Amino acid sequence: MSRVFCLQAKIYLKSIDESEVAALTSAVSTSMPSPSARDKDTGATNTSNDDAGGIKSPTMAKPGGLSVGGGVGIGIKSPAMKNAAEENIVRRRRTQQESIASEISFARLILDVGESVSAAAKALNPRPAGDPARAPGSTPGSTTTRSKAKGKGKGKGKGGKGGADDDGVVSEAEYQAAMTPFTYDSHENLSDGHAYAKEAAAVRLFFYFRTGNLTDVTCVFFHSQDLRNGPHISRVAKEIAGLAGGALPLNRSSSVFVRIDDAKSVVWSIMITGPEDTPYDGGCFIFGESICFILVWEIGLTLCFSLHQLQMRFSQAGTLRTLRRSSSRRPAAADGAPTLTCTRTARCAYRCWARGRVGKARRGIRRCRRCCRLSYRSNL
Amino acid sequence: MLQVIVSVQSLILCPQPYFNEPGYERLIGTPNGKNQSDQYDASIIDNTLRWAMIEQLRKPHPAFKDAIKAHFKLRKSHLLTVVKKRWTEGATGERKARVDGLFKELTTELNKL
């Protein structure tokens, strides 16, 4: 279990750049965030605000410069308002930074504890050289309990295969003990050559759209390549915790191995060894290049929804109005065009507003395009 | 996700995958179905040997390298006795030669471990 926590902490820490971390911590320690930290953190939005403020005050002071008193009045007023607004922003940002900093320190603490635990485990029982001590949590005790539990669960399916245990074949418990360290791991650069690498890169983009935050959308194109943090991470972390918690099937007959990309935790590779008594017996089948299916499905829906939203936004603003689809289901009759009604079934009341839209007339029945398509399908 | 993995393992990698194909479920239990299923299994066995075993031993996926090696080390005797016997049992003629050749390649690869 400690291994899971360690990995999650590692993922979290990776998601935040070192420079950013340093900036954040310094910002939290001082009462006011240092300007460099703030600039780095807020990115495009805040700098644009500052720019606007910087441009505004001279332009406002210029006309005021003609009459001395008025100029001073405006000059004092606008920075005061700006200061109040800025203070608000700063306060909000500071609470955010504090929470992030506490999370970072917690993650580091977990990592430290994990390292010390693994070191202690190594000192207590040194593993054989061929067996890499990757898992600090999986001591021999835990593996034996695990194999017992598995034996109970799968005892039914193995009734007929008991005969294979003699003539030098490795026993069930031995196999499990040897393979436990390999079941689940993270791997560097798994997404290189991964079939779904592009989709993975785009995941972040979709989440930005879903939030509907247009200020974020401006930054999307700079960040779309990295997948290291985002709202999906908690969901993925749950999945990972489920897998690494010992839920993966591990049997001599057939077992499952999972590798997750170090930087992009949505990119998974899965290997399943072929079960006994099947034509796949003993083979290593890598469903490698497959992303988290469930996530992809969810994200697909998200994309449709958010693109529609975006389009509405634009059309409201008066640009890109042509993008909006006219509802083609029951179009109103255009003037001059003959209105024809589909007579295929009583229920279909599809009124076509142009001759071109009417489908083939067969057996004296005038069908609309939709009915034609439907009947074609049903004839198949 | 775990459920997806487990269902792939138990439902797709099954003893008689021929009957998973759409439209062939009704052939279960008939001699014709048995015949067809055996042919289908034979092609799967060939491909399993070639791609899932020999090729994985020669060029293992970088992420699963250690897992693959450990797996084959542990399953070596099972593969070369039980599985070999079962898979070469009914083979005749050209197919027998092909499967034997594949097993010969597999043996050399396994001995390298």
Coordinates of C-alpha atoms in Angstrom, one line a residue:
Chain A
M1 CA 0.0 0.0 0.0
S2 CA 2.9 2.3 0.8
R3 CA 4.0 1.8 -2.7
V4 CA 0.8 3.2 -4.1
F5 CA 1.1 6.3 -2.0
C6 CA 4.7 6.7 -3.0
L7 CA 3.8 6.5 -6.6
Q8 CA 1.0 9.0 -6.3
A9 CA 3.2 11.4 -4.5
K10 CA 5.8 11.0 -7.2
I11 CA 3.3 11.7 -9.9
Y12 CA 2.1 14.7 -8.0
L13 CA 5.5 16.1 -7.5
K14 CA 6.4 15.5 -11.1
S15 CA 3.3 17.5 -12.1
I16 CA 4.8 20.6 -10.6
D17 CA 8.0 22.0 -12.0
E18 CA 10.9 22.5 -9.6
S19 CA 11.1 26.3 -10.3
E20 CA 7.4 26.6 -9.7
V21 CA 7.7 24.9 -6.4
A22 CA 10.5 27.1 -5.3
A23 CA 8.5 30.2 -6.3
L24 CA 5.5 29.0 -4.5
T25 CA 7.2 28.2 -1.3
S26 CA 9.0 31.5 -1.2
A27 CA 5.7 33.3 -1.9
V28 CA 4.0 31.5 1.0
S29 CA 6.8 32.2 3.4
T30 CA 6.8 35.9 2.8
S31 CA 3.7 37.9 3.7
M32 CA 3.2 39.2 0.2
P33 CA 3.8 37.1 -2.9
S34 CA 7.0 38.2 -4.7
P35 CA 6.3 39.6 -8.1
S36 CA 8.4 37.0 -9.9
A37 CA 6.4 34.2 -8.3
R38 CA 3.1 35.8 -9.1
D39 CA 4.0 36.4 -12.7
K40 CA 5.1 32.8 -13.1
D41 CA 2.0 31.4 -11.5
T42 CA -0.7 33.4 -13.1
G43 CA 0.7 33.4 -16.6
A44 CA -1.1 35.2 -19.4
T45 CA -4.1 36.5 -17.5
N46 CA -2.4 38.5 -14.8
T47 CA 0.2 40.0 -17.0
S48 CA -2.5 41.2 -19.3
N49 CA -4.2 42.8 -16.3
D50 CA -1.1 44.5 -15.3
D51 CA -0.5 45.7 -18.8
A52 CA -4.0 47.1 -18.9
G53 CA -3.4 48.9 -15.6
G54 CA -0.1 50.2 -16.8
I55 CA -1.5 51.6 -19.9
K56 CA -4.6 53.0 -18.4
S57 CA -3.1 55.2 -15.7
P58 CA -0.9 57.3 -18.0
T59 CA -3.7 57.7 -20.6
M60 CA -6.0 58.8 -17.8
A61 CA -3.4 61.2 -16.4
K62 CA -2.8 62.8 -19.8
P63 CA -6.1 64.6 -20.2
G64 CA -6.1 65.4 -16.4
G65 CA -2.7 67.0 -16.9
L66 CA -4.4 70.0 -18.5
S67 CA -6.2 71.0 -15.3
V68 CA -3.8 70.3 -12.4
G69 CA -6.4 69.5 -9.7
G70 CA -8.5 67.1 -11.7
G71 CA -5.4 65.2 -12.9
V72 CA -4.3 64.6 -9.3
G73 CA -7.8 63.5 -8.3
I74 CA -7.9 60.9 -11.1
G75 CA -4.4 59.8 -10.5
I76 CA -5.1 59.0 -6.9
K77 CA -8.4 57.4 -7.5
S78 CA -7.6 54.8 -10.1
P79 CA -4.6 53.2 -8.2
A80 CA -6.7 53.0 -5.1
M81 CA -9.4 51.0 -6.8
K82 CA -6.8 48.9 -8.5
N83 CA -5.2 48.2 -5.2
A84 CA -8.4 47.0 -3.6
A85 CA -9.1 44.7 -6.5
E86 CA -5.5 43.5 -6.6
E87 CA -5.6 42.8 -2.9
N88 CA -8.6 40.6 -3.3
I89 CA -6.8 38.7 -6.1
V90 CA -3.7 38.4 -4.0
R91 CA -5.6 37.1 -1.0
R92 CA -7.3 34.4 -3.1
R93 CA -4.0 33.4 -4.7
R94 CA -2.3 33.2 -1.4
T95 CA -4.8 30.7 0.0
Q96 CA -4.4 28.7 -3.1
Q97 CA -0.6 28.8 -2.8
E98 CA -0.8 27.8 0.8
S99 CA -2.9 24.7 0.0
I100 CA -0.6 23.7 -2.8
A101 CA 2.4 24.2 -0.7
S102 CA 1.0 22.0 2.1
E103 CA 0.1 19.3 -0.5
I104 CA 3.7 19.4 -1.8
S105 CA 5.2 19.1 1.7
F106 CA 2.8 16.2 2.4
A107 CA 3.8 14.5 -0.8
R108 CA 7.5 14.9 0.0
L109 CA 6.9 13.6 3.5
I110 CA 5.2 10.5 2.0
L111 CA 8.2 10.0 -0.4
D112 CA 10.7 10.3 2.5
V113 CA 8.8 7.8 4.6
G114 CA 8.5 5.5 1.7
E115 CA 12.3 5.7 1.0
S116 CA 13.1 5.1 4.6
V117 CA 10.7 2.1 4.8
S118 CA 12.3 0.6 1.7
A119 CA 15.7 1.1 3.0
A120 CA 14.7 -0.6 6.3
A121 CA 13.2 -3.5 4.4
K122 CA 16.3 -3.9 2.3
A123 CA 18.5 -3.9 5.5
L124 CA 16.2 -6.4 7.2
N125 CA 16.1 -9.0 4.4
P126 CA 18.3 -8.4 1.4
R127 CA 16.8 -9.8 -1.8
P128 CA 18.6 -12.1 -4.2
A129 CA 20.5 -10.2 -6.9
G130 CA 18.3 -11.2 -9.8
D131 CA 15.2 -9.9 -8.1
P132 CA 15.0 -6.2 -8.2
A133 CA 13.8 -4.8 -4.9
R134 CA 11.3 -2.5 -6.5
A135 CA 8.5 -2.8 -4.0
P136 CA 9.1 -1.5 -0.5
G137 CA 5.7 -2.7 0.7
S138 CA 5.8 -6.2 -0.6
T139 CA 7.6 -8.1 2.0
P140 CA 7.6 -11.9 1.9
G141 CA 4.8 -12.0 4.4
S142 CA 2.5 -10.0 2.3
T143 CA 3.1 -12.1 -0.8
T144 CA 2.3 -15.3 1.0
T145 CA -1.0 -13.9 2.3
R146 CA -1.7 -12.8 -1.1
S147 CA -1.1 -16.1 -2.7
K148 CA -3.3 -17.8 -0.1
A149 CA -6.2 -15.4 -0.9
K150 CA -5.7 -16.1 -4.6
G151 CA -5.7 -19.8 -4.1
K152 CA -9.0 -19.6 -2.4
G153 CA -10.6 -17.5 -5.1
K154 CA -9.3 -19.4 -8.1
G155 CA -9.5 -22.9 -6.6
K156 CA -12.5 -23.8 -8.6
G157 CA -11.1 -23.1 -12.0
K158 CA -8.0 -25.1 -11.3
G159 CA -9.6 -28.4 -10.3
G160 CA -8.6 -30.2 -13.5
K161 CA -5.1 -28.8 -13.8
G162 CA -3.6 -30.2 -10.6
G163 CA -1.7 -32.8 -12.5
A164 CA 0.8 -30.3 -13.9
D165 CA 2.5 -29.7 -10.5
D166 CA 4.9 -32.7 -10.8
D167 CA 7.9 -33.1 -13.2
G168 CA 9.7 -29.9 -12.3
V169 CA 6.9 -27.4 -13.1
V170 CA 7.0 -24.3 -10.9
S171 CA 4.3 -24.4 -8.3
E172 CA 1.6 -21.7 -8.0
A173 CA 3.0 -20.1 -4.9
E174 CA 6.5 -19.9 -6.3
Y175 CA 5.2 -18.3 -9.5
Q176 CA 3.3 -15.7 -7.6
A177 CA 6.2 -14.9 -5.2
A178 CA 8.5 -14.4 -8.2
M179 CA 6.1 -12.4 -10.3
T180 CA 4.6 -10.1 -7.7
P181 CA 7.2 -7.3 -8.1
F182 CA 6.4 -7.2 -11.8
T183 CA 2.6 -6.8 -11.8
Y184 CA 2.4 -3.1 -11.6
D185 CA 4.9 -0.4 -12.3
S186 CA 5.4 2.9 -13.9
H187 CA 7.6 3.3 -17.0
E188 CA 9.4 6.2 -18.6
N189 CA 8.4 7.3 -22.0
L190 CA 5.7 4.7 -22.5
S191 CA 3.8 7.2 -24.6
D192 CA 6.6 7.2 -27.3
G193 CA 5.0 5.2 -30.1
H194 CA 1.9 4.6 -28.2
A195 CA -1.1 4.3 -30.4
Y196 CA -3.1 6.8 -28.4
A197 CA -0.3 9.3 -27.6
K198 CA -2.0 12.1 -29.5
E199 CA -5.3 11.5 -27.7
A200 CA -3.5 11.6 -24.4
A201 CA -1.9 14.9 -25.3
A202 CA -5.3 16.3 -26.1
V203 CA -6.9 15.2 -22.9
R204 CA -5.9 18.3 -21.1
L205 CA -7.3 20.4 -23.9
F206 CA -10.7 18.8 -23.4
F207 CA -10.8 19.4 -19.7
Y208 CA -10.0 23.0 -20.2
F209 CA -13.0 23.3 -22.6
R210 CA -15.2 21.6 -20.1
T211 CA -14.5 24.1 -17.4
G212 CA -15.7 26.7 -19.9
N213 CA -13.1 29.1 -18.6
L214 CA -12.1 31.2 -21.6
T215 CA -9.1 32.7 -19.8
D216 CA -7.8 29.2 -19.5
V217 CA -8.5 28.5 -23.1
T218 CA -5.9 31.1 -24.1
C219 CA -3.3 29.1 -22.3
V220 CA -4.5 25.8 -23.6
F221 CA -2.3 25.8 -26.6
F222 CA 0.8 26.1 -24.6
H223 CA -0.1 23.4 -22.2
S224 CA -1.9 20.9 -24.4
Q225 CA 1.2 18.8 -24.7
D226 CA 1.4 17.9 -21.0
L227 CA -1.0 15.8 -19.1
R228 CA 0.6 16.0 -15.8
N229 CA -2.1 17.6 -13.8
G230 CA -5.7 18.3 -14.3
P231 CA -9.1 17.3 -12.9
H232 CA -8.8 13.8 -14.4
I233 CA -5.9 13.0 -12.2
S234 CA -8.0 12.1 -9.2
R235 CA -10.0 9.6 -11.3
V236 CA -6.9 8.0 -12.7
A237 CA -5.3 7.9 -9.3
K238 CA -8.3 6.0 -8.0
E239 CA -7.9 3.5 -10.8
I240 CA -4.2 3.1 -10.2
A241 CA -4.8 2.7 -6.5
G242 CA -7.3 -0.1 -7.3
L243 CA -4.8 -1.9 -9.5
A244 CA -1.7 -1.5 -7.3
G245 CA -3.6 -2.5 -4.2
G246 CA -3.3 -6.1 -5.3
A247 CA -6.5 -6.4 -7.3
L248 CA -4.7 -7.5 -10.5
P249 CA -5.1 -11.2 -11.1
L250 CA -1.8 -13.1 -10.7
N251 CA -1.9 -16.8 -11.3
R252 CA 0.4 -19.3 -12.8
S253 CA -2.2 -19.9 -15.4
S254 CA -2.8 -16.4 -16.4
S255 CA -1.8 -13.0 -15.0
V256 CA -2.0 -9.4 -15.8
F257 CA 0.8 -6.8 -15.8
V258 CA 0.2 -3.1 -16.0
R259 CA 2.6 -0.3 -16.8
I260 CA 1.7 3.3 -16.5
D261 CA 3.6 6.2 -18.1
D262 CA 5.6 8.2 -15.7
A263 CA 4.6 11.6 -16.8
K264 CA 1.2 10.9 -18.4
S265 CA -0.7 8.7 -16.1
V266 CA -3.5 8.2 -18.6
V267 CA -1.2 6.2 -20.9
W268 CA -1.3 2.6 -19.9
S269 CA 0.1 -0.6 -21.3
I270 CA -1.4 -3.9 -20.3
M271 CA 0.1 -7.4 -20.7
I272 CA -2.0 -10.5 -20.2
T273 CA -0.4 -13.9 -20.3
G274 CA -2.5 -16.6 -22.0
P275 CA -4.6 -18.8 -19.7
E276 CA -4.0 -22.6 -19.6
D277 CA -6.1 -24.9 -21.8
T278 CA -6.6 -22.3 -24.4
P279 CA -4.8 -21.7 -27.7
Y280 CA -3.2 -18.7 -26.1
D281 CA -1.5 -20.8 -23.4
G282 CA 1.6 -19.1 -22.0
G283 CA 1.8 -16.3 -24.7
C284 CA 2.4 -12.7 -23.7
F285 CA -0.3 -10.6 -25.1
I286 CA 0.4 -6.9 -24.8
F287 CA -2.6 -4.7 -25.2
G288 CA 0.0 -2.2 -25.1
E289 CA -1.0 0.5 -26.9
S290 CA -4.3 1.3 -25.3
I291 CA -5.2 4.2 -23.2
C292 CA -7.7 4.1 -20.4
F293 CA -10.8 3.2 -22.4
I294 CA -13.3 4.6 -19.9
L295 CA -11.6 7.9 -19.8
V296 CA -11.6 8.2 -23.5
W297 CA -15.2 7.6 -23.7
E298 CA -16.0 10.2 -21.1
I299 CA -13.7 12.7 -22.8
G300 CA -15.4 12.2 -26.1
L301 CA -18.7 13.3 -24.7
T302 CA -17.0 16.2 -23.1
L303 CA -15.5 17.3 -26.4
C304 CA -18.9 17.3 -28.2
F305 CA -20.5 19.3 -25.4
S306 CA -17.8 21.9 -25.0
L307 CA -17.3 22.5 -28.7
H308 CA -21.0 23.2 -29.0
Q309 CA -20.7 25.6 -26.0
L310 CA -17.7 27.4 -27.6
Q311 CA -19.5 27.7 -30.8
M312 CA -22.5 29.3 -29.1
R313 CA -20.2 31.7 -27.4
F314 CA -18.8 32.8 -30.7
S315 CA -22.1 33.1 -32.4
Q316 CA -23.5 35.2 -29.6
A317 CA -20.6 37.5 -30.1
G318 CA -21.6 37.9 -33.7
T319 CA -18.7 36.2 -35.3
L320 CA -18.5 32.7 -36.8
R321 CA -22.3 32.7 -37.0
T322 CA -22.0 30.5 -40.1
L323 CA -20.8 27.7 -37.9
R324 CA -24.2 27.3 -36.3
R325 CA -26.1 24.5 -37.9
S326 CA -29.6 25.2 -39.0
S327 CA -31.9 22.6 -37.6
S328 CA -32.3 20.3 -40.6
R329 CA -34.9 18.1 -39.1
R330 CA -38.0 20.0 -40.1
P331 CA -36.9 22.9 -42.1
A332 CA -39.4 25.6 -42.8
A333 CA -40.5 26.0 -46.4
A334 CA -38.5 28.5 -48.3
D335 CA -40.5 30.9 -50.4
G336 CA -41.1 29.7 -53.9
A337 CA -39.9 26.1 -53.3
P338 CA -42.5 23.5 -53.6
T339 CA -43.4 21.9 -50.3
L340 CA -43.6 18.1 -50.5
T341 CA -44.7 15.7 -47.8
C342 CA -43.4 12.2 -47.4
T343 CA -46.2 9.8 -47.9
R344 CA -44.4 6.6 -46.9
T345 CA -45.9 6.2 -43.5
A346 CA -48.6 8.0 -41.7
R347 CA -46.2 8.8 -38.9
C348 CA -43.5 10.5 -41.0
A349 CA -44.4 14.1 -41.3
Y350 CA -41.2 15.2 -42.9
R351 CA -41.8 18.1 -45.0
C352 CA -39.1 18.7 -47.5
W353 CA -38.6 22.2 -48.6
A354 CA -36.7 21.7 -51.8
R355 CA -37.1 19.2 -54.6
G356 CA -33.6 18.0 -54.2
R357 CA -34.3 16.8 -50.8
V358 CA -37.0 14.3 -51.8
G359 CA -35.8 10.8 -52.2
K360 CA -36.6 8.3 -54.9
A361 CA -40.3 7.8 -55.7
R362 CA -40.9 4.1 -55.8
R363 CA -44.2 2.3 -56.2
G364 CA -45.9 5.6 -56.3
I365 CA -44.7 6.5 -52.8
R366 CA -42.9 9.7 -52.3
R367 CA -40.3 9.2 -49.7
C368 CA -38.3 11.8 -47.9
R369 CA -34.6 11.2 -47.6
R370 CA -34.9 9.9 -44.1
C371 CA -37.5 7.4 -44.9
C372 CA -35.5 6.2 -47.9
R373 CA -32.6 5.6 -45.6
L374 CA -34.7 3.8 -43.0
S375 CA -36.4 1.5 -45.5
Y376 CA -33.0 0.7 -47.1
R377 CA -31.7 -0.3 -43.7
S378 CA -34.7 -2.4 -42.9
N379 CA -34.5 -4.2 -46.3
L380 CA -31.0 -5.2 -45.4
Chain B
M1 CA -10.6 -0.5 -15.9
L2 CA -9.8 -3.5 -13.8
Q3 CA -13.1 -5.0 -14.9
V4 CA -12.2 -4.4 -18.5
I5 CA -8.9 -6.2 -18.0
V6 CA -10.4 -9.1 -16.2
S7 CA -13.1 -9.6 -18.8
V8 CA -10.6 -9.6 -21.6
Q9 CA -8.6 -12.2 -19.7
S10 CA -11.6 -14.5 -19.0
L11 CA -13.9 -14.0 -22.0
I12 CA -11.7 -13.3 -24.9
L13 CA -8.7 -15.5 -24.1
C14 CA -11.0 -18.5 -23.7
P15 CA -10.6 -22.2 -24.7
Q16 CA -12.8 -22.0 -27.8
P17 CA -12.7 -18.5 -29.2
Y18 CA -14.2 -19.6 -32.4
F19 CA -17.6 -19.5 -30.8
N20 CA -17.1 -15.9 -29.7
E21 CA -17.3 -14.9 -33.3
P22 CA -20.7 -13.4 -34.2
G23 CA -23.1 -16.0 -35.7
Y24 CA -21.2 -19.1 -34.7
E25 CA -22.6 -19.5 -31.2
R26 CA -25.3 -21.9 -32.5
L27 CA -22.6 -24.3 -33.8
I28 CA -21.5 -25.2 -30.3
G29 CA -21.8 -29.0 -29.8
T30 CA -22.2 -29.9 -33.5
P31 CA -19.4 -31.8 -35.3
N32 CA -19.2 -29.2 -38.0
G33 CA -18.6 -26.5 -35.3
K34 CA -16.0 -28.7 -33.6
N35 CA -14.1 -29.0 -36.9
Q36 CA -14.3 -25.3 -37.7
S37 CA -13.2 -24.4 -34.1
D38 CA -10.2 -26.7 -34.3
Q39 CA -9.1 -25.1 -37.5
Y40 CA -9.5 -21.7 -36.0
D41 CA -7.6 -22.7 -32.9
A42 CA -4.8 -24.0 -35.1
S43 CA -4.2 -20.7 -36.6
I44 CA -4.3 -19.0 -33.2
I45 CA -1.8 -21.5 -31.9
D46 CA 0.6 -20.7 -34.8
N47 CA 0.2 -17.0 -34.2
T48 CA 0.6 -17.3 -30.4
L49 CA 3.8 -19.2 -30.9
R50 CA 5.2 -16.9 -33.4
W51 CA 4.2 -13.5 -32.1
A52 CA 3.3 -13.9 -28.4
M53 CA 6.2 -16.1 -27.5
I54 CA 9.1 -16.2 -30.0
E55 CA 8.8 -12.6 -31.0
Q56 CA 8.3 -11.4 -27.4
L57 CA 11.5 -13.3 -26.4
R58 CA 13.5 -11.8 -29.2
K59 CA 12.3 -8.3 -29.0
P60 CA 10.4 -7.8 -25.7
H61 CA 8.4 -4.7 -25.2
P62 CA 10.7 -2.3 -23.2
A63 CA 8.1 -1.8 -20.5
F64 CA 7.5 -5.5 -19.9
K65 CA 11.0 -6.8 -20.5
D66 CA 11.7 -8.1 -17.0
A67 CA 8.1 -9.4 -16.6
I68 CA 8.3 -11.3 -19.9
K69 CA 11.7 -12.8 -19.0
A70 CA 10.6 -13.9 -15.6
H71 CA 7.4 -15.3 -16.9
F72 CA 9.1 -17.5 -19.5
K73 CA 11.7 -18.6 -17.1
L74 CA 9.1 -19.9 -14.8
R75 CA 6.8 -21.3 -17.5
K76 CA 9.6 -22.9 -19.6
S77 CA 9.1 -26.5 -18.5
H78 CA 5.3 -26.2 -18.7
L79 CA 5.5 -24.8 -22.3
L80 CA 8.0 -27.4 -23.5
T81 CA 6.2 -30.4 -22.0
V82 CA 2.4 -30.0 -21.5
V83 CA 1.7 -27.3 -24.0
K84 CA 3.9 -28.9 -26.7
K85 CA 2.3 -32.2 -26.3
R86 CA -1.2 -30.8 -26.4
W87 CA -0.6 -28.6 -29.4
T88 CA 1.3 -31.0 -31.6
E89 CA -1.1 -33.9 -30.8
G90 CA -3.6 -33.7 -33.6
A91 CA -1.3 -32.1 -36.2
T92 CA -0.5 -33.8 -39.4
G93 CA 1.5 -33.2 -42.5
E94 CA 2.4 -29.7 -43.3
R95 CA 1.0 -28.2 -40.2
K96 CA 2.9 -30.6 -38.0
A97 CA 6.1 -29.5 -39.6
R98 CA 5.3 -25.9 -39.1
V99 CA 4.4 -26.3 -35.4
D100 CA 7.4 -28.4 -34.8
G101 CA 9.6 -25.7 -36.4
L102 CA 8.0 -23.0 -34.2
F103 CA 8.6 -25.1 -31.1
K104 CA 12.2 -25.6 -32.1
E105 CA 12.7 -21.9 -32.4
L106 CA 10.9 -21.4 -29.1
T107 CA 13.2 -23.9 -27.4
T108 CA 16.3 -22.2 -28.6
E109 CA 15.0 -18.8 -27.4
L110 CA 14.0 -20.3 -24.1
N111 CA 17.4 -21.9 -23.6
K112 CA 19.0 -18.5 -24.1
L113 CA 17.3 -17.2 -20.9

